[in-house]
Tab-separated table of C-alpha atoms and ligand atoms in Angstrom:
chain	number	residue	atom	x	y	z
A	8	MET	CA	20.040	-0.774	-13.231
A	9	LYS	CA	16.640	-1.007	-14.947
A	10	PRO	CA	13.688	-2.005	-12.724
A	11	ALA	CA	13.094	-5.420	-14.376
A	12	THR	CA	16.677	-6.462	-13.599
A	13	LYS	CA	16.521	-5.020	-10.104
A	14	TYR	CA	13.368	-6.999	-9.218
A	15	ILE	CA	15.149	-10.258	-10.063
A	16	HIS	CA	18.428	-9.542	-8.263
A	17	ALA	CA	17.510	-7.271	-5.310
A	18	GLY	CA	18.512	-8.857	-1.982
A	19	MET	CA	19.983	-11.922	-3.723
A	20	ASN	CA	23.500	-12.351	-2.386
A	21	PRO	CA	24.749	-15.973	-2.343
A	22	ASP	CA	24.407	-17.343	1.188
A	23	PRO	CA	27.861	-17.043	2.841
A	24	SER	CA	27.767	-20.500	4.449
A	25	THR	CA	26.678	-22.592	1.412
A	26	GLY	CA	26.498	-20.400	-1.679
A	27	ALA	CA	22.723	-20.971	-1.918
A	28	ILE	CA	21.491	-18.643	-4.674
A	29	ILE	CA	18.241	-17.938	-2.801
A	30	PRO	CA	18.449	-16.553	0.762
A	31	PRO	CA	17.624	-19.505	3.043
A	32	ILE	CA	14.675	-19.359	5.443
A	33	TYR	CA	16.594	-18.869	8.691
A	34	GLN	CA	13.958	-20.401	10.950
A	35	THR	CA	15.758	-19.628	14.200
A	36	SER	CA	15.016	-17.513	17.247
A	37	THR	CA	18.589	-17.001	18.444
A	38	TYR	CA	22.270	-17.286	17.428
A	39	VAL	CA	25.130	-18.936	19.311
A	40	GLN	CA	27.812	-16.497	20.484
A	41	GLU	CA	31.536	-17.376	20.592
A	42	ALA	CA	32.041	-15.485	23.838
A	43	PRO	CA	29.737	-13.073	25.677
A	44	ALA	CA	28.852	-10.288	23.184
A	45	THR	CA	31.145	-11.784	20.504
A	46	HIS	CA	28.908	-12.741	17.609
A	47	LYS	CA	28.415	-12.418	13.843
A	48	GLY	CA	26.035	-9.456	14.028
A	49	TYR	CA	23.032	-11.621	14.866
A	50	GLU	CA	21.921	-11.789	18.494
A	51	TYR	CA	18.197	-12.502	18.677
A	52	ALA	CA	15.755	-12.857	15.798
A	53	ARG	CA	13.375	-10.056	16.827
A	54	SER	CA	16.338	-7.715	16.250
A	55	GLN	CA	18.043	-9.421	13.269
A	56	ASN	CA	17.298	-12.283	10.902
A	57	PRO	CA	19.290	-12.928	7.685
A	58	THR	CA	16.192	-13.747	5.581
A	59	ARG	CA	14.598	-10.503	6.760
A	60	SER	CA	17.844	-8.573	6.095
A	61	ALA	CA	17.880	-9.860	2.502
A	62	LEU	CA	14.281	-8.708	2.037
A	63	GLU	CA	14.964	-5.322	3.633
A	64	ASP	CA	17.856	-4.866	1.146
A	65	ALA	CA	15.464	-5.700	-1.666
A	66	TYR	CA	12.774	-3.324	-0.333
A	67	ALA	CA	15.252	-0.431	-0.248
A	68	GLN	CA	16.452	-1.121	-3.792
A	69	ILE	CA	13.038	-1.441	-5.421
A	70	GLU	CA	11.863	1.922	-3.986
A	71	ASN	CA	15.201	3.541	-4.944
A	72	GLY	CA	15.800	4.206	-1.250
A	73	LYS	CA	18.819	3.708	1.002
A	74	TYR	CA	17.134	1.815	3.850
A	75	ALA	CA	14.065	-0.325	4.511
A	76	LEU	CA	12.421	-2.195	7.359
A	77	ALA	CA	10.010	-5.126	7.155
A	78	PHE	CA	6.994	-5.428	9.458
A	79	SER	CA	4.492	-8.162	10.255
A	80	SER	CA	1.745	-6.293	8.335
A	81	GLY	CA	1.053	-3.045	6.517
A	82	VAL	CA	-0.740	-1.608	9.548
A	83	ALA	CA	2.223	-2.591	11.772
A	84	ALA	CA	4.447	-0.503	9.461
A	85	THR	CA	2.034	2.449	9.744
A	86	ASP	CA	1.873	1.933	13.520
A	87	ALA	CA	5.686	2.253	13.716
A	88	VAL	CA	5.607	5.588	11.851
A	89	ILE	CA	2.993	7.057	14.228
A	90	LYS	CA	5.134	5.898	17.194
A	91	LEU	CA	7.743	8.476	16.096
A	92	LEU	CA	5.312	11.086	17.481
A	93	GLN	CA	4.510	12.461	20.966
A	94	PRO	CA	1.199	13.378	22.619
A	95	ASP	CA	-0.087	16.743	21.326
A	96	ASP	CA	1.585	16.299	17.909
A	97	GLU	CA	-0.638	16.725	14.862
A	98	VAL	CA	-0.846	14.622	11.704
A	99	ILE	CA	-2.432	15.868	8.479
A	100	CYS	CA	-3.912	12.962	6.566
A	101	ALA	CA	-6.109	12.228	3.583
A	102	SER	CA	-9.863	12.185	4.216
A	103	ASP	CA	-10.139	9.238	1.799
A	104	MET	CA	-7.806	6.411	2.766
A	105	TYR	CA	-7.612	2.724	3.656
A	106	GLY	CA	-10.174	1.897	6.369
A	107	GLY	CA	-7.625	0.126	8.575
A	108	THR	CA	-5.362	3.200	8.601
A	109	TYR	CA	-8.332	5.357	9.621
A	110	ARG	CA	-9.217	2.857	12.377
A	111	LEU	CA	-5.626	2.780	13.686
A	112	PHE	CA	-5.474	6.593	13.797
A	113	THR	CA	-8.904	7.250	15.344
A	114	LYS	CA	-9.397	4.236	17.604
A	115	VAL	CA	-5.861	3.532	18.794
A	116	PHE	CA	-3.663	6.616	18.553
A	117	GLU	CA	-6.146	9.419	19.291
A	118	LYS	CA	-6.452	8.180	22.857
A	119	PHE	CA	-2.693	8.721	23.306
A	120	GLY	CA	-3.194	12.404	22.546
A	121	ILE	CA	-2.116	12.486	18.892
A	122	LYS	CA	-4.396	14.644	16.756
A	123	PHE	CA	-5.324	13.621	13.211
A	124	VAL	CA	-6.581	16.333	10.863
A	125	TYR	CA	-8.377	14.967	7.792
A	126	VAL	CA	-8.248	17.040	4.620
A	127	ASP	CA	-8.908	16.536	0.929
A	128	THR	CA	-5.260	16.173	-0.094
A	129	THR	CA	-6.082	16.128	-3.833
A	130	ASN	CA	-5.749	19.903	-3.438
A	131	ALA	CA	-2.290	20.588	-1.960
A	132	GLY	CA	-3.587	24.003	-0.820
A	133	ASN	CA	-5.789	22.218	1.754
A	134	VAL	CA	-2.683	20.584	3.222
A	135	LYS	CA	-0.909	23.946	3.429
A	136	ASN	CA	-3.888	25.523	5.213
A	137	ALA	CA	-4.000	22.717	7.787
A	138	VAL	CA	-0.344	23.123	8.863
A	139	THR	CA	0.139	24.399	12.433
A	140	ALA	CA	3.190	24.679	14.708
A	141	LYS	CA	2.216	21.231	16.075
A	142	THR	CA	2.120	19.424	12.700
A	143	LYS	CA	4.827	16.735	12.693
A	144	LEU	CA	3.680	14.367	9.964
A	145	ILE	CA	1.705	14.374	6.711
A	146	TRP	CA	0.238	10.982	5.776
A	147	LEU	CA	-0.745	10.541	2.125
A	148	GLU	CA	-2.232	7.698	0.152
A	149	THR	CA	-2.286	7.942	-3.661
A	150	PRO	CA	-4.115	6.535	-5.552
A	151	THR	CA	-6.611	6.181	-2.698
A	152	ASN	CA	-8.529	3.109	-1.751
A	153	PRO	CA	-11.201	2.768	-3.130
A	154	LEU	CA	-11.994	6.049	-4.921
A	155	MET	CA	-8.730	6.287	-6.859
A	156	ASN	CA	-8.170	9.916	-5.876
A	157	ILE	CA	-4.754	11.306	-6.773
A	158	THR	CA	-2.574	13.595	-4.658
A	159	ASP	CA	0.401	15.496	-6.087
A	160	ILE	CA	3.227	14.038	-3.962
A	161	ALA	CA	5.863	16.551	-5.140
A	162	ALA	CA	3.571	19.523	-4.361
A	163	VAL	CA	2.878	18.249	-0.828
A	164	ALA	CA	6.605	17.485	-0.350
A	165	VAL	CA	7.387	21.170	-0.954
A	166	ILE	CA	4.933	22.149	1.835
A	167	ALA	CA	6.368	19.458	4.159
A	168	LYS	CA	9.993	20.573	3.574
A	169	ALA	CA	9.170	24.273	4.015
A	170	ASN	CA	7.616	23.512	7.417
A	171	ASN	CA	10.053	20.814	8.559
A	172	ILE	CA	7.317	18.149	8.631
A	173	LEU	CA	7.853	14.455	7.802
A	174	LEU	CA	6.009	13.232	4.710
A	175	ALA	CA	4.938	9.572	4.562
A	176	VAL	CA	3.211	8.043	1.528
A	177	ASP	CA	1.232	4.797	1.462
A	178	ASN	CA	2.344	3.518	-1.963
A	179	THR	CA	0.469	0.198	-1.794
A	180	PHE	CA	-1.917	0.801	-4.723
A	181	ALA	CA	0.760	1.917	-7.177
A	182	SER	CA	3.584	-0.438	-6.111
A	183	PRO	CA	7.224	0.587	-6.664
A	184	ALA	CA	6.861	-0.402	-10.330
A	185	LEU	CA	4.510	2.540	-10.993
A	186	GLN	CA	5.421	5.236	-8.468
A	187	ASN	CA	8.466	6.058	-6.311
A	188	PRO	CA	7.527	8.659	-3.669
A	189	LEU	CA	11.069	9.027	-2.211
A	190	GLU	CA	12.131	10.477	-5.576
A	191	LEU	CA	9.219	12.922	-5.384
A	192	GLY	CA	10.363	14.239	-1.995
A	193	ALA	CA	8.681	11.895	0.518
A	194	ASP	CA	10.648	10.948	3.662
A	195	ILE	CA	8.987	7.569	4.232
A	196	VAL	CA	7.255	5.152	1.867
A	197	MET	CA	4.903	2.584	3.350
A	198	HIS	CA	3.702	-0.588	1.612
A	199	SER	CA	1.244	-3.255	2.512
A	200	ALA	CA	3.481	-5.968	1.006
A	201	THR	CA	0.454	-8.226	1.387
A	202	LYS	CA	-0.709	-6.742	-1.925
A	203	TYR	CA	1.418	-6.237	-5.074
A	204	LEU	CA	4.847	-6.945	-3.501
A	205	GLY	CA	3.864	-10.422	-2.281
A	206	GLY	CA	1.534	-10.612	-5.257
A	207	HIS	CA	0.097	-14.093	-4.654
A	208	SER	CA	-2.434	-13.602	-1.819
A	209	ASP	CA	-0.424	-15.865	0.478
A	210	VAL	CA	1.256	-13.558	2.991
A	211	ILE	CA	0.572	-10.585	5.310
A	212	GLN	CA	3.473	-8.139	5.528
A	213	GLY	CA	4.385	-4.437	5.579
A	214	ALA	CA	7.402	-2.318	4.629
A	215	LEU	CA	8.887	1.107	5.236
A	216	MET	CA	11.511	2.636	2.967
A	217	MET	CA	13.538	5.795	3.695
A	218	ASN	CA	16.767	7.654	2.783
A	219	ASP	CA	17.677	9.303	6.077
A	220	LYS	CA	19.948	7.215	8.321
A	221	GLU	CA	18.788	8.817	11.558
A	222	LEU	CA	15.153	8.226	10.622
A	223	ARG	CA	16.045	4.602	9.826
A	224	GLU	CA	17.647	4.231	13.289
A	225	ARG	CA	14.566	5.657	15.049
A	226	LEU	CA	12.240	3.343	13.104
A	227	TYR	CA	14.525	0.323	13.661
A	228	PHE	CA	14.431	1.062	17.405
A	229	ILE	CA	10.601	1.013	17.247
A	230	GLN	CA	10.629	-2.177	15.120
A	231	LYS	CA	12.765	-4.111	17.606
A	232	SER	CA	11.227	-2.560	20.739
A	233	CYS	CA	7.604	-3.089	19.728
A	234	GLY	CA	8.322	-6.382	17.961
A	235	ALA	CA	5.995	-6.352	14.935
A	236	VAL	CA	8.515	-8.278	12.784
A	237	PRO	CA	7.644	-10.755	10.023
A	238	GLY	CA	8.786	-14.379	10.245
A	239	PRO	CA	11.491	-15.690	7.874
A	240	MET	CA	9.064	-17.817	5.828
A	241	ASP	CA	6.961	-14.719	5.106
A	242	CYS	CA	10.122	-12.825	4.116
A	243	PHE	CA	11.017	-15.632	1.707
A	244	LEU	CA	7.560	-15.449	0.106
A	245	VAL	CA	7.826	-11.693	-0.489
A	246	LEU	CA	11.390	-12.053	-1.848
A	247	ARG	CA	10.006	-14.571	-4.330
A	248	GLY	CA	7.061	-12.304	-5.178
A	249	ILE	CA	9.280	-9.300	-5.911
A	250	LYS	CA	11.106	-11.176	-8.685
A	251	THR	CA	7.990	-11.033	-10.886
A	252	LEU	CA	6.809	-7.557	-9.837
A	253	GLY	CA	7.718	-6.050	-13.226
A	254	VAL	CA	5.934	-8.608	-15.394
A	255	ARG	CA	2.967	-8.833	-13.043
A	256	MET	CA	2.428	-5.062	-12.918
A	257	LYS	CA	2.647	-4.872	-16.706
A	258	ALA	CA	-0.096	-7.494	-16.980
A	259	HIS	CA	-2.232	-5.850	-14.233
A	260	CYS	CA	-1.978	-2.492	-16.039
A	261	GLU	CA	-2.859	-3.945	-19.475
A	262	ASN	CA	-5.910	-5.724	-18.068
A	263	GLY	CA	-6.835	-2.605	-16.067
A	264	ILE	CA	-6.940	-0.495	-19.248
A	265	LYS	CA	-9.157	-3.025	-21.040
A	266	ILE	CA	-11.593	-3.466	-18.155
A	267	ALA	CA	-11.826	0.256	-17.369
A	268	HIS	CA	-12.768	1.016	-20.986
A	269	TRP	CA	-15.187	-1.915	-21.225
A	270	LEU	CA	-16.989	-0.821	-18.027
A	271	LYS	CA	-17.152	2.784	-19.233
A	272	ALA	CA	-18.830	1.678	-22.473
A	273	ASN	CA	-21.326	-0.560	-20.626
A	274	PRO	CA	-24.832	1.033	-20.607
A	275	LYS	CA	-25.552	-0.397	-17.130
A	276	VAL	CA	-22.515	1.309	-15.574
A	277	ALA	CA	-22.913	4.895	-14.318
A	278	LYS	CA	-19.357	5.797	-13.336
A	279	VAL	CA	-15.871	4.272	-13.421
A	280	TYR	CA	-13.184	5.533	-11.018
A	281	TRP	CA	-9.839	5.024	-12.754
A	282	PRO	CA	-7.075	7.668	-13.076
A	283	GLY	CA	-6.273	6.620	-16.655
A	284	PHE	CA	-9.344	8.435	-18.011
A	285	GLU	CA	-8.625	11.969	-19.215
A	286	GLU	CA	-11.728	13.262	-17.426
A	287	HIS	CA	-10.518	11.860	-14.059
A	288	PRO	CA	-9.745	14.955	-11.922
A	289	GLY	CA	-6.318	13.536	-10.997
A	290	HIS	CA	-5.362	12.345	-14.500
A	291	ALA	CA	-2.684	14.967	-15.202
A	292	VAL	CA	-0.974	14.452	-11.843
A	293	ALA	CA	-1.226	10.645	-12.154
A	294	LYS	CA	0.363	10.870	-15.591
A	295	LYS	CA	3.187	12.981	-14.162
A	296	GLN	CA	4.001	10.871	-11.084
A	297	MET	CA	2.991	7.329	-12.148
A	298	LYS	CA	4.423	5.140	-14.912
A	299	ALA	CA	1.005	3.568	-15.633
A	300	PHE	CA	-2.431	3.508	-13.994
A	301	GLY	CA	-2.458	0.111	-12.326
A	302	GLY	CA	-4.963	-2.666	-11.904
A	303	MET	CA	-7.288	-1.145	-9.306
A	304	LEU	CA	-10.583	0.482	-10.219
A	305	SER	CA	-14.041	1.063	-8.782
A	306	PHE	CA	-17.431	1.581	-10.402
A	307	GLU	CA	-21.081	2.324	-9.726
A	308	LEU	CA	-24.057	0.866	-11.538
A	309	LYS	CA	-26.838	3.026	-13.038
A	310	ASN	CA	-29.233	1.044	-10.861
A	311	ASN	CA	-27.604	2.296	-7.668
A	312	HIS	CA	-29.630	0.208	-5.243
A	313	VAL	CA	-27.279	-1.475	-2.833
A	314	ASP	CA	-29.153	-4.753	-3.487
A	315	GLU	CA	-28.251	-4.596	-7.196
A	316	ALA	CA	-24.580	-4.017	-6.316
A	317	LYS	CA	-24.731	-6.956	-3.899
A	318	ARG	CA	-26.296	-9.132	-6.619
A	319	VAL	CA	-23.407	-8.343	-9.007
A	320	LEU	CA	-20.854	-8.866	-6.227
A	321	SER	CA	-22.265	-12.339	-5.584
A	322	SER	CA	-22.528	-13.313	-9.279
A	323	THR	CA	-18.945	-13.315	-10.555
A	324	HIS	CA	-16.965	-16.557	-10.802
A	325	LEU	CA	-13.429	-15.521	-11.800
A	326	PHE	CA	-13.544	-12.380	-9.647
A	327	SER	CA	-13.629	-13.802	-6.104
A	328	LEU	CA	-15.590	-11.827	-3.520
A	329	ALA	CA	-12.882	-10.998	-1.002
A	330	GLU	CA	-11.015	-8.207	0.761
A	331	SER	CA	-7.398	-7.505	-0.207
A	332	LEU	CA	-5.939	-6.749	-3.632
A	333	GLY	CA	-2.818	-6.957	-5.736
A	334	GLY	CA	-2.670	-10.729	-6.191
A	335	VAL	CA	-2.437	-12.493	-9.540
A	336	GLU	CA	-6.086	-13.568	-9.172
A	337	SER	CA	-8.902	-11.045	-9.676
A	338	LEU	CA	-10.967	-9.940	-6.676
A	339	ILE	CA	-14.235	-8.045	-6.316
A	340	ASN	CA	-15.106	-6.185	-3.132
A	341	HIS	CA	-17.889	-4.103	-1.577
A	342	PRO	CA	-16.025	-1.346	0.345
A	343	ALA	CA	-19.090	-0.138	2.297
A	344	SER	CA	-19.656	-3.510	3.980
A	345	MET	CA	-16.151	-5.026	3.722
A	346	THR	CA	-12.825	-3.139	3.560
A	347	HIS	CA	-14.240	0.254	4.641
A	348	ALA	CA	-16.947	-0.831	7.103
A	349	SER	CA	-14.822	0.538	9.971
A	350	ILE	CA	-15.373	4.093	8.639
A	351	PRO	CA	-18.722	5.514	9.898
A	352	ARG	CA	-21.330	5.632	7.076
A	353	GLU	CA	-21.709	9.404	7.417
A	354	GLU	CA	-17.939	9.875	6.867
A	355	ARG	CA	-17.947	7.484	3.901
A	356	ILE	CA	-20.809	9.283	2.159
A	357	LYS	CA	-19.210	12.676	2.846
A	358	ASN	CA	-16.038	11.447	1.113
A	359	GLY	CA	-17.973	10.165	-1.912
A	360	LEU	CA	-17.872	6.450	-1.052
A	361	SER	CA	-21.431	5.289	-1.814
A	362	ASP	CA	-23.100	2.138	-0.478
A	363	SER	CA	-23.273	0.789	-4.032
A	364	LEU	CA	-19.593	1.255	-5.003
A	365	ILE	CA	-17.912	-1.900	-6.324
A	366	ARG	CA	-14.105	-2.215	-6.233
A	367	LEU	CA	-12.100	-4.492	-8.524
A	368	SER	CA	-8.557	-5.743	-8.119
A	369	VAL	CA	-7.882	-6.790	-11.696
A	370	GLY	CA	-5.639	-9.857	-11.796
A	371	ILE	CA	-3.453	-11.169	-14.591
A	372	GLU	CA	-5.854	-13.723	-16.099
A	373	ASP	CA	-6.837	-13.284	-19.766
A	374	ALA	CA	-8.754	-9.983	-20.055
A	375	ASP	CA	-11.410	-11.545	-22.329
A	376	ASP	CA	-12.319	-14.079	-19.644
A	377	LEU	CA	-12.482	-11.361	-16.994
A	378	ILE	CA	-14.741	-9.197	-19.182
A	379	ASP	CA	-16.964	-12.187	-19.911
A	380	ASP	CA	-17.284	-12.835	-16.162
A	381	LEU	CA	-18.248	-9.196	-15.453
A	382	ASN	CA	-20.609	-9.128	-18.410
A	383	LYS	CA	-22.552	-12.136	-17.139
A	384	ALA	CA	-22.643	-10.769	-13.586
A	385	ILE	CA	-23.785	-7.252	-14.556
A	386	GLY	CA	-26.303	-8.891	-16.902
B	17	PLP	C1	-4.112	-3.507	2.804
B	17	PLP	C2	-3.721	-2.084	2.935
B	17	PLP	C3	-3.097	-1.601	4.100
B	17	PLP	C4	-2.881	-2.470	5.322
B	17	PLP	O1	-1.981	-3.496	5.102
B	17	PLP	P1	-2.049	-4.942	5.835
B	17	PLP	O2	-0.932	-5.673	5.206
B	17	PLP	O3	-3.405	-5.502	5.538
B	17	PLP	O4	-1.871	-4.692	7.290
B	17	PLP	C5	-2.713	-0.269	4.121
B	17	PLP	N1	-2.920	0.543	3.062
B	17	PLP	C6	-3.518	0.119	1.936
B	17	PLP	C7	-3.715	1.074	0.815
B	17	PLP	C8	-3.941	-1.195	1.822
B	17	PLP	O5	-4.557	-1.603	0.714
């Protein structure tokens, strides 16, 4: 089945009790049993909920995976993956990644004795060199937030397989419409469904997709034991969002191309970070593993005073100044003081994230209006 068809029909089985075409919002905490332990497969809603099951079916299908689990947020999904590990285990992860992932790893899990080794994963050789007998997981994010660095998923998957290490990929920026890491050899795909999957800036949710049944069972055990499950209303919202994923991503990508090129040609702009440019160091790999380059990009002004960046950030009208991304409306963000403030400044600068970097989540409004808005703000 082609992706556009899949996005409309994934998880949509007529409700067995009424025939409702859309999975109902089963707003219930428990299920009545006929006799002790005789039930219809639903015992208690932390463990099972039909609206969530429909969404988990859809999640698996859209990532071309066999299984999926829904979580109350993207970081809750990441949290569940790290809970597969034991004290003394090592994780190799990207030095440039979402600030909340970095915070979870360093501030929460390090104190339980898990060691995180940060490397520049854009060179798969660095990952290979960091492998030790204790490495149990490789955590990738590509494209990265906010520098749009690209890692070769298939190349890292070869290293992971050869050393019997799990490979997890945060696929939030690309969405399943542009990149499918399970097909490139990843064991687990993670999404912040808050972003492109929900697509309308109205829900917080996370997802994990996988092919291995045993891995699914271990993660399901963590999901129900730790309890970071989404409510049925939130599951309904993401199910609705997924239906338009194909058309939305097409529009995000078209606008992304136009805005990236317009910024590049603007004499006041010093640098645009977008993997669609041939001179982007990850362009060839992005072209190989992604279907298009997406709607996320970052840029720096020639006047690289942080005050000038802050002036631009406060001057747009269509681009709202806000954290998050992937919604139909355009957003503008200052990573150094907003999304990535939890990363120490020294670390940020070392990884190339300057105080004056501006990140855009290009929405699906008319590109001419968006360009006009940026033009007036940059001045
Ligand atoms: C937003 C985001 C997360 C965290 O997801 P939440 O839904 O906010 O918990 C993780 N990774 C990336 C790349 C993100 O953009």
